[in-house]
C-alpha cells in the first residue's frame, strides 16, 4: 500500500494521490513456463519429503531456557505501577520521538516494546514505527490505562494521512480514553488485539485523512467503533457498542454490534461467527512475579472476545521453557535452542540469518515483541516449520535479503497429508517485506503446505517505496506473496500487495478466506512483460487452482494503480475454477486515480474499472 485514496461516504475527503519514493524500473519477460512452475505443485523453498527434519516428541525436558524473570534486553521497557507516572511518560515520549517520523523511521533499525505489569497507569502512549505496546496481565482488565494508546497522522510530511502507519501494535490492556475516544489510525501490519476500550475507538486520523487498515480482534469497545475514512477493515471475534463507516470493504466475523450484512451498499460483510480461530500467545506475569506465555485454546464458530466471560481458555508455558533471543544471537544459537526443546521469545531487533531456522517440535511457540526482524542472508530461507501439530508463530517481520530466497517462511512439506484439525499451526501478526529497507528478493514470501493451518493477520508486501535503490521492477523481485497447498487452511485477515505474478495462489482443498486486501504491482513496465497466459492480460490477485473443488471466501478487494504505465490492464482480479464448490462473496475492484484497468472482477464477471476511483462490486460468485 502506498498513498492511494478512496472516497469517504461522508464526502469529506478529496481524491488525490501522494507518491512514495521509487527506484528505477526496467522491463522483464515473464514466461508461461514460469507461470506454470509458480502455480503448480513444485513448491519453491519447501523441504522435500526425503530431507525434511523429523519432528520432535513435544517434550521440553532438555530446554536450557531462561530464568523465570529473564533479562529482555535494552529494547524492552517493563513498567510497574509503583513507578512514578512522569518517569514512565518520559520513556514513552523518548521512544516515540525516535520512532515517529515517516521519512526517517519507517525504514530504520529502531525496535522497541512497552510492557505494562498489572496495575493502573495514567499515561499517554503515542505509538511509532516498530513499537509494540502490551499489558502483562492474564486478561486485558489486569492493566488499566487511564489515558490513551494513540496512533495518528503525527508528522507534517503525512499531510493528515495515515496511509504509511505500518508496523505497530497494541495488545492485552484496558483503556479509559482521556477524551472518551481512543484513536488507532493505522494502515497495514498494525494489529489491535485483546483490548478493552471503555469508550469509543476512532480508526481514522484526527484530520479525517485517509488510512488503509486494518485489523482488530478479540476486543471489546463499549462505545462506537468508527472507521470513517478507512478504505477497508477487518474485525474478528469482538464486541462493539456500535459501528460507523465504510468506504470499500468492511468485514466482520464473530462480532456483536457489527452492522448487518449489506454489501455493497453500504460495503459491509458480516459473518455471525468465525469458523476456526485461536487467540494469540502472549506474555504475562503470574502472581509470583514470574513470566509465562499463555497459549489460548482453539475456538470453533466463535463469537465475541475469548476473555468476555472470564479467563481465556488455554494453558501456560513458563519462561524457563523459552530461549530469549537478543542481539548477538545467530542462526546457530537459535537452532541450538530449538533442537534442545526450547520455545523462542524474540526481543526487538534485527537478526541476520546465514542458515534456515528449523522449527520441528510440535506445539513450539515462536513469539516476538517489538517487531523483531529476520533477514535471510546468502539466499537461504528464513524459517521452515515441520508438518507437526500446534506450532504458533506470532509477531515477526520477515525481511528478504539481497540474495534471492526461495521462500521466507514455509510451513510443512510438499505432499504432507497429516490432519492437524485438533491442533493446527497458527501464523499470527506475521509480516513479510521484499524491498524498502534493503533491495530484497524472494520468490515466494509464505508457503503453507500443512493442512488446517490458520493464517491470522498477515501482510505480505513487495515494497512500492522505500530507501533509495531498494525498489524497482528488477530490484526487489518477488513472484508471489502467499502460496497455499495444504487442505482446509483458513485465512482471517489476508493482506498481499505488489507482487509481480499471482499475489495469492490457493491450491489446497477446503480453503476459507475472510477478508482479503490487495494492490497489484505499481511498476509493471509494459503489457508484454505482464501476461499470465497467451491471451490473458496481467495476473489475478487471488488465484484458486484449477483442480480445486471446494473453496469459500468473503470480503475480497483488489486495486490497481499501474503508475509506470497506465496502459497496462489485468483481465481479472480473481481467477477461480467454475464449479459449485468454489464460492466467493463480496468482491470488488478499484482503479486508483484511474491508473490502468481491471477488465473483470472474477473470471469474466464484473465490469471494467471506471475512472473516479469507484469500485466495481460483485455480491456473489457464481
XYZ file of C-alpha atoms in Angstrom:
622
model
C 0.000 0.000 0.000
C 1.364 3.368 -0.976
C -0.561 6.566 -0.908
C -3.877 5.701 -2.531
C -7.156 7.237 -1.555
C -10.789 6.238 -1.638
C -13.838 8.454 -1.427
C -15.317 8.637 2.060
C -19.039 8.036 2.224
C -19.256 11.208 4.259
C -17.919 13.200 1.333
C -15.269 14.864 3.450
C -12.221 13.886 1.502
C -10.981 14.844 -1.953
C -9.464 12.130 -4.115
C -5.732 12.618 -4.513
C -2.505 10.680 -4.506
C 0.764 11.115 -2.645
C 3.512 9.060 -4.210
C 6.167 7.107 -2.384
C 9.806 7.194 -3.438
C 10.633 4.883 -6.262
C 13.671 3.140 -7.616
C 14.431 2.514 -11.287
C 12.238 0.200 -13.299
C 13.032 -1.901 -16.332
C 11.287 -4.478 -18.463
C 11.480 -8.155 -17.636
C 9.907 -11.048 -19.533
C 7.660 -13.406 -17.577
C 7.116 -16.637 -19.459
C 4.208 -19.054 -19.474
C 6.609 -21.761 -18.300
C 7.487 -19.686 -15.233
C 3.796 -19.195 -14.552
C 3.169 -22.935 -14.603
C 6.068 -23.512 -12.244
C 4.656 -20.963 -9.807
C 1.098 -22.251 -9.953
C 1.796 -25.997 -9.955
C 2.803 -28.444 -7.275
C 6.514 -27.667 -7.454
C 6.970 -25.505 -4.359
C 9.999 -23.236 -4.137
C 11.561 -23.262 -0.712
C 9.689 -26.252 0.692
C 11.712 -29.075 2.171
C 11.464 -32.269 0.150
C 9.929 -35.213 1.964
C 13.181 -37.157 1.846
C 15.218 -34.483 3.614
C 12.646 -32.779 5.819
C 13.616 -32.720 9.520
C 11.965 -35.264 11.770
C 9.505 -33.838 14.267
C 10.312 -33.867 17.940
C 8.149 -35.607 20.515
C 6.804 -32.440 22.112
C 8.891 -32.699 25.283
C 10.767 -29.702 26.657
C 12.706 -31.557 29.336
C 16.092 -30.703 27.819
C 15.428 -26.989 27.231
C 18.184 -24.862 28.712
C 15.967 -21.808 28.746
C 15.843 -18.579 30.677
C 15.193 -17.832 34.352
C 11.581 -17.228 35.342
C 12.341 -13.490 35.418
C 14.656 -13.051 32.432
C 16.515 -10.036 31.140
C 14.717 -8.988 27.951
C 17.452 -6.609 26.869
C 17.606 -2.844 26.359
C 14.803 -2.558 23.786
C 12.078 -3.911 26.091
C 10.807 -1.462 28.696
C 8.840 -3.099 31.503
C 6.746 -0.697 33.565
C 5.443 -1.265 37.074
C 2.556 0.698 38.632
C 4.869 1.676 41.516
C 6.963 3.757 39.106
C 6.223 7.493 39.007
C 3.932 8.319 36.100
C 6.332 11.055 34.992
C 9.168 8.538 34.712
C 7.086 6.197 32.584
C 5.830 9.052 30.425
C 9.356 10.293 29.813
C 10.397 6.880 28.460
C 7.283 6.622 26.282
C 7.939 10.075 24.846
C 11.612 9.340 24.235
C 10.801 6.179 22.301
C 8.083 7.898 20.291
C 10.352 10.783 19.326
C 12.855 8.257 17.984
C 10.256 6.239 16.049
C 7.596 8.711 14.933
C 8.844 10.254 11.697
C 7.547 8.686 8.488
C 10.509 9.938 6.462
C 13.265 8.678 8.772
C 11.816 5.936 10.995
C 9.720 3.944 8.514
C 12.768 2.030 7.271
C 15.022 2.384 10.297
C 16.611 -0.202 12.589
C 14.809 1.042 15.724
C 12.698 -1.575 17.522
C 11.024 -1.244 20.941
C 8.395 -2.811 23.209
C 6.450 -1.203 26.067
C 5.197 -3.820 28.534
C 2.958 -2.859 31.477
C 2.740 -5.075 34.547
C -0.728 -5.456 36.121
C -1.974 -2.275 37.733
C -3.273 1.188 36.891
C -1.403 3.853 34.907
C -2.132 7.446 33.982
C -0.105 7.757 30.768
C -0.444 8.603 27.076
C 1.487 6.325 24.730
C 1.884 7.609 21.179
C 2.872 4.524 19.200
C 5.503 4.910 16.493
C 7.095 2.562 13.978
C 8.191 -0.916 15.106
C 6.671 -0.406 18.559
C 4.630 -2.988 20.464
C 2.551 -1.909 23.459
C 1.136 -4.700 25.618
C -0.199 -5.466 29.048
C 1.380 -8.218 31.129
C -1.819 -9.357 32.801
C -3.587 -12.666 32.315
C -6.560 -10.716 30.936
C -6.937 -7.229 29.448
C -8.515 -5.639 32.532
C -5.492 -6.539 34.656
C -3.751 -3.499 33.132
C -5.747 -0.254 33.268
C -4.574 2.719 31.204
C -6.301 5.945 32.213
C -5.128 7.914 29.208
C -4.563 6.865 25.624
C -2.801 4.416 23.322
C -2.649 6.524 20.183
C -1.736 6.333 16.523
C -2.463 9.387 14.352
C -1.057 11.212 11.329
C 1.665 12.663 13.507
C 4.093 14.280 11.059
C 3.821 17.327 8.778
C 5.037 15.143 5.920
C 1.994 12.886 6.434
C -0.280 15.756 5.342
C -3.041 14.395 7.557
C -2.885 10.911 6.014
C -2.295 7.635 7.877
C -1.513 5.608 4.756
C 2.022 4.777 5.881
C 1.234 3.974 9.518
C 2.619 0.436 9.395
C 4.351 -1.927 11.874
C 2.991 -1.092 15.323
C 0.674 -2.910 17.713
C -1.411 -2.727 20.901
C -2.484 -5.751 22.920
C -3.987 -7.005 26.191
C -4.928 -3.783 28.025
C -7.958 -1.835 29.171
C -8.019 1.826 28.145
C -10.249 4.554 29.551
C -9.588 7.278 26.950
C -8.929 10.781 28.213
C -11.303 12.307 25.632
C -13.816 9.472 25.589
C -12.373 8.032 22.359
C -9.112 6.214 21.750
C -7.522 6.773 18.323
C -5.870 3.988 16.305
C -5.397 5.423 12.797
C -3.343 2.808 11.011
C -2.805 1.014 7.737
C -1.253 -2.452 7.294
C 0.625 -4.558 9.878
C -0.777 -2.704 12.892
C -2.899 -5.164 14.907
C -5.154 -4.126 17.777
C -5.801 -7.255 19.897
C -7.236 -8.249 23.272
C -8.116 -4.655 24.126
C -10.943 -3.408 26.371
C -11.797 0.132 25.275
C -14.021 1.841 27.839
C -15.322 4.423 25.422
C -15.125 4.842 21.662
C -12.479 3.764 19.173
C -11.604 6.003 16.222
C -9.796 4.199 13.419
C -9.203 7.347 11.342
C -6.830 10.310 11.721
C -7.951 13.391 13.600
C -7.650 15.231 10.270
C -10.154 12.790 8.685
C -7.375 11.929 6.231
C -7.077 8.593 4.525
C -5.977 5.296 6.044
C -5.653 1.792 4.629
C -6.157 -0.560 7.551
C -6.570 -2.734 9.232
C -7.146 -5.490 11.811
C -8.925 -5.721 15.158
C -9.528 -8.948 17.118
C -10.604 -10.313 20.492
C -11.517 -6.797 21.602
C -14.394 -5.065 23.380
C -15.343 -1.468 22.616
C -18.075 -0.180 24.927
C -18.822 2.824 22.710
C -18.767 3.319 18.969
C -16.018 1.988 16.714
C -15.746 4.356 13.745
C -13.765 3.669 10.580
C -14.908 6.761 8.579
C -12.010 7.270 6.106
C -10.572 3.764 6.336
C -10.568 2.129 2.899
C -11.039 -1.347 4.361
C -11.066 -3.036 7.771
C -11.485 -6.495 9.306
C -12.861 -7.157 12.804
C -12.843 -10.665 14.305
C -14.294 -12.212 17.492
C -15.079 -8.912 19.179
C -17.883 -6.914 20.817
C -18.689 -3.368 19.715
C -21.141 -0.865 21.128
C -21.838 0.132 17.529
C -20.069 0.706 14.209
C -19.923 3.717 11.899
C -18.278 3.992 8.487
C -17.421 2.094 5.340
C -15.558 3.135 2.193
C -14.922 -0.035 0.137
C -14.665 -3.242 2.160
C -15.555 -3.608 5.837
C -15.682 -7.206 7.063
C -16.774 -8.650 10.412
C -16.850 -12.200 11.745
C -17.979 -13.299 15.202
C -18.563 -9.695 16.297
C -21.573 -8.465 18.260
C -22.545 -4.893 17.478
C -21.327 -5.281 13.900
C -23.530 -3.820 11.161
C -25.822 -6.015 9.101
C -24.551 -7.796 6.006
C -25.341 -5.138 3.373
C -22.538 -5.342 0.799
C -22.183 -3.364 -1.422
C -24.464 -0.566 -0.140
C -23.000 0.087 2.369
C -19.979 -2.156 1.724
C -20.210 -4.253 4.874
C -19.887 -8.044 5.011
C -20.826 -9.765 8.265
C -20.481 -13.398 9.320
C -22.164 -14.393 12.578
C -19.190 -16.485 13.679
C -15.573 -17.216 12.748
C -15.293 -20.854 11.605
C -11.962 -21.579 13.338
C -9.911 -19.172 15.418
C -7.424 -19.031 18.249
C -6.228 -16.021 20.135
C -2.527 -15.160 20.041
C 0.032 -16.497 22.508
C 1.079 -13.720 24.861
C 3.487 -12.919 27.676
C 2.160 -12.319 31.184
C 3.362 -12.085 34.797
C 1.896 -14.559 37.284
C 1.082 -13.932 40.953
C 4.644 -14.845 41.947
C 6.147 -12.276 39.592
C 7.362 -14.921 37.154
C 6.890 -14.673 33.395
C 4.833 -17.165 31.462
C 3.402 -17.372 27.950
C -0.284 -18.161 27.680
C -1.471 -20.352 24.812
C -5.185 -19.801 24.101
C -7.323 -22.776 23.147
C -8.781 -23.380 19.708
C -12.282 -21.995 19.091
C -14.820 -23.130 16.513
C -17.730 -20.984 15.357
C -16.523 -18.307 17.748
C -18.282 -15.066 18.585
C -17.085 -12.341 20.935
C -13.812 -11.915 22.839
C -12.294 -15.084 24.276
C -11.997 -13.379 27.672
C -15.510 -11.866 27.818
C -16.794 -14.376 30.401
C -13.612 -14.823 32.422
C -10.164 -16.186 31.702
C -9.378 -17.104 28.118
C -9.377 -20.930 27.926
C -5.935 -22.390 27.335
C -2.702 -23.218 29.134
C 0.585 -21.602 30.090
C 4.237 -22.316 29.390
C 6.797 -20.922 31.883
C 9.514 -18.651 30.593
C 12.024 -21.253 31.790
C 10.988 -23.244 28.689
C 11.857 -20.362 26.339
C 15.072 -19.152 24.835
C 15.066 -15.347 24.848
C 16.563 -14.224 21.549
C 18.556 -10.994 21.834
C 21.132 -9.001 19.900
C 24.125 -11.147 19.024
C 22.204 -14.374 18.594
C 22.891 -16.185 15.314
C 21.065 -18.840 13.338
C 23.263 -21.436 15.058
C 22.429 -20.286 18.586
C 18.721 -20.080 17.762
C 18.677 -23.513 16.101
C 20.565 -24.986 19.051
C 17.856 -23.671 21.359
C 15.148 -25.152 19.133
C 16.879 -28.533 18.959
C 17.168 -28.627 22.756
C 13.390 -28.327 23.051
C 13.053 -24.596 23.721
C 10.387 -22.240 22.546
C 11.596 -18.877 21.240
C 10.888 -15.392 22.545
C 12.317 -12.797 20.130
C 13.114 -9.390 21.607
C 13.114 -6.241 19.429
C 15.979 -6.132 16.960
C 17.164 -7.169 13.502
C 18.531 -10.717 13.144
C 20.590 -11.710 10.104
C 20.418 -15.432 9.386
C 23.055 -17.359 7.455
C 21.094 -20.600 7.922
C 17.417 -21.529 7.924
C 15.705 -21.659 11.330
C 14.109 -25.098 11.689
C 11.094 -25.491 13.967
C 10.499 -29.239 14.295
C 8.892 -29.904 17.700
C 5.075 -29.983 17.970
C 3.462 -27.107 19.885
C 6.541 -24.886 19.726
C 5.799 -21.214 20.359
C 7.797 -18.631 18.411
C 6.747 -15.275 19.861
C 8.123 -11.810 19.114
C 7.559 -8.354 20.593
C 8.688 -5.039 19.151
C 8.746 -6.249 15.525
C 11.856 -8.448 15.625
C 13.010 -8.684 12.024
C 14.512 -11.794 10.434
C 16.741 -11.172 7.395
C 17.950 -14.249 5.489
C 21.422 -13.774 4.018
C 23.108 -15.584 1.119
C 19.812 -16.771 -0.368
C 18.732 -19.086 2.458
C 15.093 -19.379 3.517
C 14.468 -17.656 6.828
C 12.339 -20.306 8.576
C 10.901 -23.777 7.961
C 8.216 -25.251 10.218
C 7.824 -29.042 10.140
C 4.493 -30.724 9.382
C 3.604 -31.125 13.065
C 0.751 -30.122 15.353
C 0.310 -26.838 17.107
C 3.272 -24.638 16.184
C 2.436 -20.985 16.871
C 4.363 -18.189 15.177
C 3.416 -14.680 16.242
C 4.789 -11.160 15.949
C 7.660 -11.481 13.450
C 8.681 -9.415 10.424
C 10.464 -11.389 7.667
C 12.547 -9.002 5.539
C 14.001 -10.500 2.343
C 17.767 -10.357 1.932
C 19.591 -9.087 -1.138
C 20.288 -12.650 -2.412
C 17.076 -14.323 -3.570
C 15.371 -16.705 -1.127
C 13.015 -19.356 -2.460
C 10.693 -18.598 0.444
C 10.818 -16.548 3.616
C 8.604 -18.865 5.688
C 7.495 -22.389 4.752
C 5.077 -24.413 6.897
C 5.030 -28.181 6.289
C 6.368 -30.046 3.295
C 5.073 -30.715 -0.185
C 2.556 -33.537 -0.233
C 2.085 -33.736 3.553
C -1.232 -35.375 4.434
C -1.426 -35.200 8.240
C -4.684 -33.970 9.776
C -3.971 -31.083 12.186
C -7.584 -30.021 12.739
C -7.464 -30.559 16.517
C -4.243 -28.578 16.955
C -3.360 -26.567 13.845
C -0.345 -24.410 13.222
C -1.165 -20.719 13.606
C 0.583 -17.777 11.936
C -0.483 -14.522 13.579
C 0.739 -10.970 13.035
C 3.421 -12.397 10.759
C 4.565 -9.884 8.165
C 6.722 -10.121 5.060
C 8.637 -7.374 3.247
C 10.549 -7.546 -0.002
C 12.421 -4.286 -0.591
C 12.005 -0.932 1.097
C 14.631 -1.331 3.801
C 17.119 -3.157 1.554
C 16.937 -4.405 -2.050
C 15.401 -7.713 -1.023
C 14.467 -10.643 -3.260
C 12.304 -13.710 -2.552
C 10.406 -15.889 -4.991
C 7.540 -16.564 -2.558
C 7.078 -14.955 0.840
C 4.863 -17.529 2.579
C 4.333 -21.181 1.587
C 1.727 -23.152 3.559
C 1.810 -26.882 2.944
C 0.424 -28.137 6.273
C -3.271 -28.952 6.417
C -5.593 -26.958 8.712
C -3.143 -24.069 9.199
C -4.685 -20.803 10.465
C -3.296 -17.682 8.803
C -4.500 -14.923 11.119
C -3.422 -11.458 10.027
C -0.613 -11.480 7.500
C 0.698 -8.586 5.413
C 2.948 -9.740 2.574
C 4.354 -6.635 0.878
C 6.638 -6.202 -2.071
C 7.637 -2.633 -1.356
C 6.380 0.127 -3.635
C 8.504 2.770 -1.859
C 11.489 2.807 0.479
C 15.136 3.714 0.830
C 16.870 4.786 -2.400
C 17.927 1.853 -4.555
C 15.683 -0.697 -2.833
C 12.607 -0.596 -5.096
C 12.169 -1.307 -8.806
C 10.822 -3.916 -11.227
C 14.191 -5.680 -11.451
C 15.414 -4.606 -7.999
C 13.079 -6.043 -5.347
C 11.871 -9.067 -7.271
C 9.134 -11.331 -5.890
C 6.698 -13.592 -7.733
C 4.027 -14.484 -5.186
C 3.088 -13.364 -1.699
C 1.187 -16.386 -0.348
C 1.079 -19.936 -1.755
C -1.318 -22.363 -0.043
C -1.058 -26.074 -0.839
C -2.467 -27.508 2.384
C -6.102 -28.571 2.696
C -8.620 -26.893 4.993
C -6.412 -23.850 5.534
C -8.185 -20.740 6.806
C -7.044 -17.122 6.418
C -8.603 -14.413 8.577
C -7.213 -11.035 7.575
C -5.041 -11.507 4.487
C -3.186 -8.509 3.045
C -0.957 -9.125 -0.012
C 0.415 -6.347 -2.217
C 2.504 -5.576 -5.281
C 3.945 -8.991 -6.154
C 4.953 -9.489 -9.776
C 2.875 -12.554 -10.677
C -0.116 -14.042 -8.854
C -0.362 -12.351 -5.466
C -2.042 -15.405 -3.867
C -2.179 -18.965 -5.254
C -4.505 -21.349 -3.400
C -4.113 -24.985 -4.459
C -5.444 -26.714 -1.337
C -8.969 -28.072 -0.973
C -11.478 -26.732 1.555
C -9.804 -23.342 1.963
C -11.511 -20.341 3.543
C -10.571 -16.656 3.463
C -12.352 -13.992 5.470
C -11.142 -10.582 4.242
C -8.548 -10.030 1.547
C -6.922 -6.727 0.619
C -4.639 -6.363 -2.375
C -2.915 -3.899 -4.634
C -1.414 -5.114 -7.894
C 2.167 -4.014 -8.693
C 2.525 -0.312 -9.450
C 5.643 -0.652 -11.575
C 4.697 -3.002 -14.445
C 6.785 -1.619 -17.331
C 4.536 -2.751 -20.198
C 1.790 -5.229 -21.021
C 4.106 -7.602 -22.834
C 6.017 -8.150 -19.586
C 2.933 -8.993 -17.582
C 0.645 -11.615 -19.118
C -0.184 -14.789 -17.196
C -1.059 -16.858 -20.282
C -1.469 -16.328 -24.019
C -4.428 -14.028 -24.486
C -4.771 -13.305 -20.732
C -3.572 -9.856 -19.720
C -1.969 -9.482 -16.326
C -2.077 -11.758 -13.308
C -5.006 -12.270 -10.970
C -4.525 -11.099 -7.413
C -6.171 -14.230 -5.984
C -5.971 -17.473 -7.970
C -7.689 -20.650 -6.851
C -6.043 -23.656 -8.510
C -7.773 -25.318 -11.452
C -8.142 -28.640 -9.597
C -9.768 -27.147 -6.501
C -13.371 -28.259 -5.947
C -14.083 -26.626 -2.572
C -13.159 -23.097 -1.515
C -15.069 -20.182 0.014
C -14.104 -16.579 0.639
C -15.756 -13.379 1.873
C -14.834 -9.711 1.568
C -12.202 -9.597 -1.183
C -10.851 -6.337 -2.599
C -8.199 -5.802 -5.273
C -6.979 -2.425 -6.513
C -4.770 -1.421 -9.416
C -2.521 1.601 -9.812
C -0.298 0.970 -12.821
C 1.681 4.135 -12.298
C 4.685 3.335 -14.505
C 2.459 2.549 -17.493
C -1.273 3.375 -17.184
C -1.947 1.479 -20.433
C -1.467 -1.800 -18.547
C -4.553 -3.903 -17.777
C -5.344 -7.091 -15.875
C -8.043 -9.362 -17.269
C -9.470 -10.024 -13.809
C -8.606 -9.699 -10.129
C -9.916 -13.128 -9.100
C -9.419 -16.329 -11.086
C -11.227 -19.453 -9.887
C -12.425 -22.752 -11.345
C -16.082 -22.730 -12.277
C -17.761 -25.330 -10.090
C -20.438 -25.271 -7.403
C -17.966 -25.888 -4.583
C -15.969 -22.690 -5.165
C -17.894 -19.703 -3.792
C -16.855 -16.062 -3.429
C -18.844 -13.355 -1.650
C -18.499 -9.556 -1.536
C -15.883 -8.885 -4.236
C -14.681 -5.564 -5.561
C -12.086 -3.961 -7.799
C -10.923 -0.325 -7.944
C -8.615 1.563 -10.297
C -6.929 4.109 -8.067
C -6.970 7.501 -9.744
C -7.689 5.526 -12.935
C -4.116 4.411 -13.485
C -4.717 1.313 -15.597
C -7.695 -1.020 -15.542
C -9.004 -4.348 -14.288
C -11.278 -5.695 -17.023
C -13.419 -8.021 -14.881
C -13.789 -8.715 -11.164
C -13.799 -12.533 -11.182
C -13.195 -14.613 -14.307
C -15.387 -12.888 -16.947
C -17.866 -11.434 -14.432
C -17.950 -7.789 -13.408
C -17.404 -4.593 -15.371
C -14.172 -2.840 -16.208
C -12.949 -0.435 -13.530
C -14.151 3.117 -14.275
C -12.386 6.385 -13.580
C -13.101 8.363 -10.426
C -11.640 5.711 -8.077
C -15.011 3.958 -7.951
C -15.444 0.291 -7.031
C -16.946 -2.404 -9.231
C -18.815 -4.822 -6.982
C -19.888 -8.447 -7.335
C -22.050 -9.672 -4.459
C -21.718 -13.431 -5.046
C -19.910 -15.703 -7.489
C -21.111 -17.844 -9.068
